Structure formats: C-alpha cells, structure tokens
C-alpha cells in the first residue's frame, strides 16, 4: 500500500505555504501608509493643530453626546434633531462652566501669573543668592574630596537635564507658528468640533466605503486600536495632571507659599508628561521658596515628593497603566528619543504612539498567525480525507 501524497488536495491541486511576501504584504502596506500619514501630519503640525484639538475633543465629548442623544424623547423618529439637541446641550454646559470658572477664578489667576512673571528675575536672583550661601556653608563643613564628588555629580546631572530642557525648548519654538495663526486656528475649533460630533458616523463610513473590503476591515480595526489607546491615554493624563496640579496647589496653599495657584497650574500642565512631568514641575516651586522663604524648603520638597509618590504609585498604575500597558523603562526611553527628534510634541505624543505601534504589530501578527493556523488545519483535513479515500475498505464481518 502506498502512502498518500500529503501535498496534494482532494482536487489534485498542490497547497503550497504562503510566501513571506504574501504573509506580510498587507500589514507592511498599512504600516507604511500610517507612517507616511504621520510624517505628513508632523510636517504640517502648526497648520493642522486645530484639527488635532478638535479630534481629541470629539473623542472625549462624543460618549456624552451619544448618552444625551439616546435619552431624548423622539430619538428614533428624529435622530438628526436629537443629535443636534445633544450637541447644543454639551456646548451650553461647557460654555456655562467656562464662564463660571472665569468669573470665579480667572481674575485672581491672571493677576498672580502676571505678578509671578514680573518678579521671576528677582525670584531667580534671590534663589541663586540663597543657594550660594548654602554652598559656602557646605564648603566649610564638608571635606574637599566629598565636595568634588558632589559637584561632579551635580554638574553632570545639571548638564543632562539642562541640555534636554534646552533641546525640547528649541525644537518646540522651531515648530510653533506665529501667535496670530494659532489664535485664528483655535477660533475654528468649535466649528470643526460641531461637524465632527454631528457627522461622526458619516465621516467614518465615507472613508471606509472608498477602500476595498479587506483593506477597509484592517483599516477600521487599526484605527479602532489607535482610538482606544489615544482616548484612554488622554483621559488618563488629564485625570493625572488634574490630581497633580490640585495636590501641589493644596500643599503649597496650606504652607502659605507665594504663587501657590501658579505653581499648581505649572505642576498640572507638566504633569501631562508621563513619569518625569511631576519631577520637572517641582523646579519652579523650589526656586520660589528659595527666593521667598528658604525655611520652608524641606516642607515644599516634601509636598512635591508626596504628590509624586501618589501619582507614580497609585494614579499611574491604576489609570495610565491600563491605558498604555508599557513598562516604565520603555516610557522613559521613548521620552528621551522622541524629545530629541520631535521636541515637546514628541514628549506629549511619543508614548501613546509607541503603544499604538505595539498594538498594531500584535494585531497583524495575530491575523497572520490565525490565517496560517487556519490554512494548516485545512491542509491537514484535506490530507486526512485523501488518505481515508485512498485506504482500502475493511471487509464486513457477518455475524450469525
């Protein structure tokens, strides 16, 4: 009895394994397209900034709009009117809260920020004088070999931090457009946001309908992955930054430190930067307390350390960890590389881009593995059926 040919299907046609090009052609083309679009968007970042802001706001507000829309009477009979009414409610609530915030807090905040900016040179000189005084006392009381080691460490650390900060600042300034164009761009954000909320489904369906079915499926899935990561990341960062800014303000306010509101705002804004944002945000507070009341330095440092501890060990693992699922080493490496290449924008969006790239790779690898496994299973089934057909039938045994 001859062995059946396992490379031949029941139809007599060979079933060769797909080539490497066939396996990775579609994932490669989609990846190249995504990278190309990302590069194009980056080169025109100043012009499309209103579009990016509108997209982020649309992702944050659409769940609220959808919730209001589905709970309005007549939603199914008049869906367009329900959508417009829901958007109107969101806009009214937003502008009402904004007006209330401006009325209650805007004037004190503006006054304190203006006062802080006007006194920044004096505060810096005063902080420098305090530091020099402490340095002289340190030199009198500490052995010279220890002084040399400490100075070398401070010099290297300061060079790294200062160089990174200067690099980020230079690259950011090089990418920022004029103030007039930014203001004009921000004016159109509410209008862009309105149409994105109103026609969200139509915009998505129109884009996918222009693509072949298979490409449209993969594009929809990839954009869904990116949507999930970015939405979770933005929400996590906003919550984290709000807690950091509020915690710093509360601590400094209780210590009666000057410019507590401004320092809290700075800490909150810098808190948008993963991991190192809270650390960088402590520098202005330390300089202010050195210039105004050095006796409170330890308490101010303790406030920032407590806020940083809470942010790193309680907030980040629960909120940001779920959003990104990246190891801190990967996050810090990404921040360094992205800041060197893209400046401040690299710091803000580099980490979620890495998370998106990871998820896209995992998606296509899973798709390829599933297809390959399905193909192998089909071949095994075909081979089994061929073998069964080729095997001689067993004679039936009659029983009396």
Short mmCIF file of C-alpha atoms in Angstrom, two decimals, residues 109 112-117 244-253 257-271 280-289 304:
data_model
loop_
_atom_site.label_atom_id
_atom_site.label_comp_id
_atom_site.label_asym_id
_atom_site.label_seq_id
_atom_site.Cartn_x
_atom_site.Cartn_y
_atom_site.Cartn_z
CA UNK A 109 -5.18 83.54 38.44
CA UNK A 112 -0.99 86.02 40.19
CA UNK A 113 0.53 84.75 36.94
CA UNK A 114 1.29 88.33 35.86
CA UNK A 115 2.84 89.05 39.24
CA UNK A 116 4.88 85.85 39.02
CA UNK A 117 6.21 86.72 35.56
CA UNK A 244 -1.02 66.54 40.49
CA UNK A 245 -1.87 70.22 40.00
CA UNK A 246 -4.56 70.17 42.66
CA UNK A 247 -2.32 68.34 45.13
CA UNK A 248 0.58 70.75 44.64
CA UNK A 249 -1.70 73.79 44.97
CA UNK A 250 -3.32 72.45 48.14
CA UNK A 251 0.01 71.61 49.76
CA UNK A 252 1.63 74.95 48.92
CA UNK A 253 -1.51 76.85 49.92
CA UNK A 257 3.85 79.67 49.87
CA UNK A 258 3.66 82.57 47.43
CA UNK A 259 2.23 81.91 43.94
CA UNK A 260 0.56 78.65 45.03
CA UNK A 261 -2.04 78.88 42.23
CA UNK A 262 0.57 79.49 39.54
CA UNK A 263 2.83 76.72 40.82
CA UNK A 264 -0.13 74.34 40.92
CA UNK A 265 -1.00 75.21 37.32
CA UNK A 266 2.60 74.66 36.23
CA UNK A 267 2.73 71.30 38.02
CA UNK A 268 -0.58 70.28 36.43
CA UNK A 269 0.47 71.22 32.89
CA UNK A 270 3.85 69.49 33.26
CA UNK A 271 2.01 66.54 34.77
CA UNK A 280 10.15 68.84 36.37
CA UNK A 281 7.13 70.65 37.80
CA UNK A 282 8.82 70.80 41.22
CA UNK A 283 11.66 73.03 39.99
CA UNK A 284 9.67 76.33 39.89
CA UNK A 285 8.27 75.67 43.38
CA UNK A 286 11.72 75.02 44.82
CA UNK A 287 13.09 78.20 43.21
CA UNK A 288 10.20 80.27 44.57
CA UNK A 289 10.58 79.01 48.14
CA UNK A 304 6.19 67.52 45.76
#
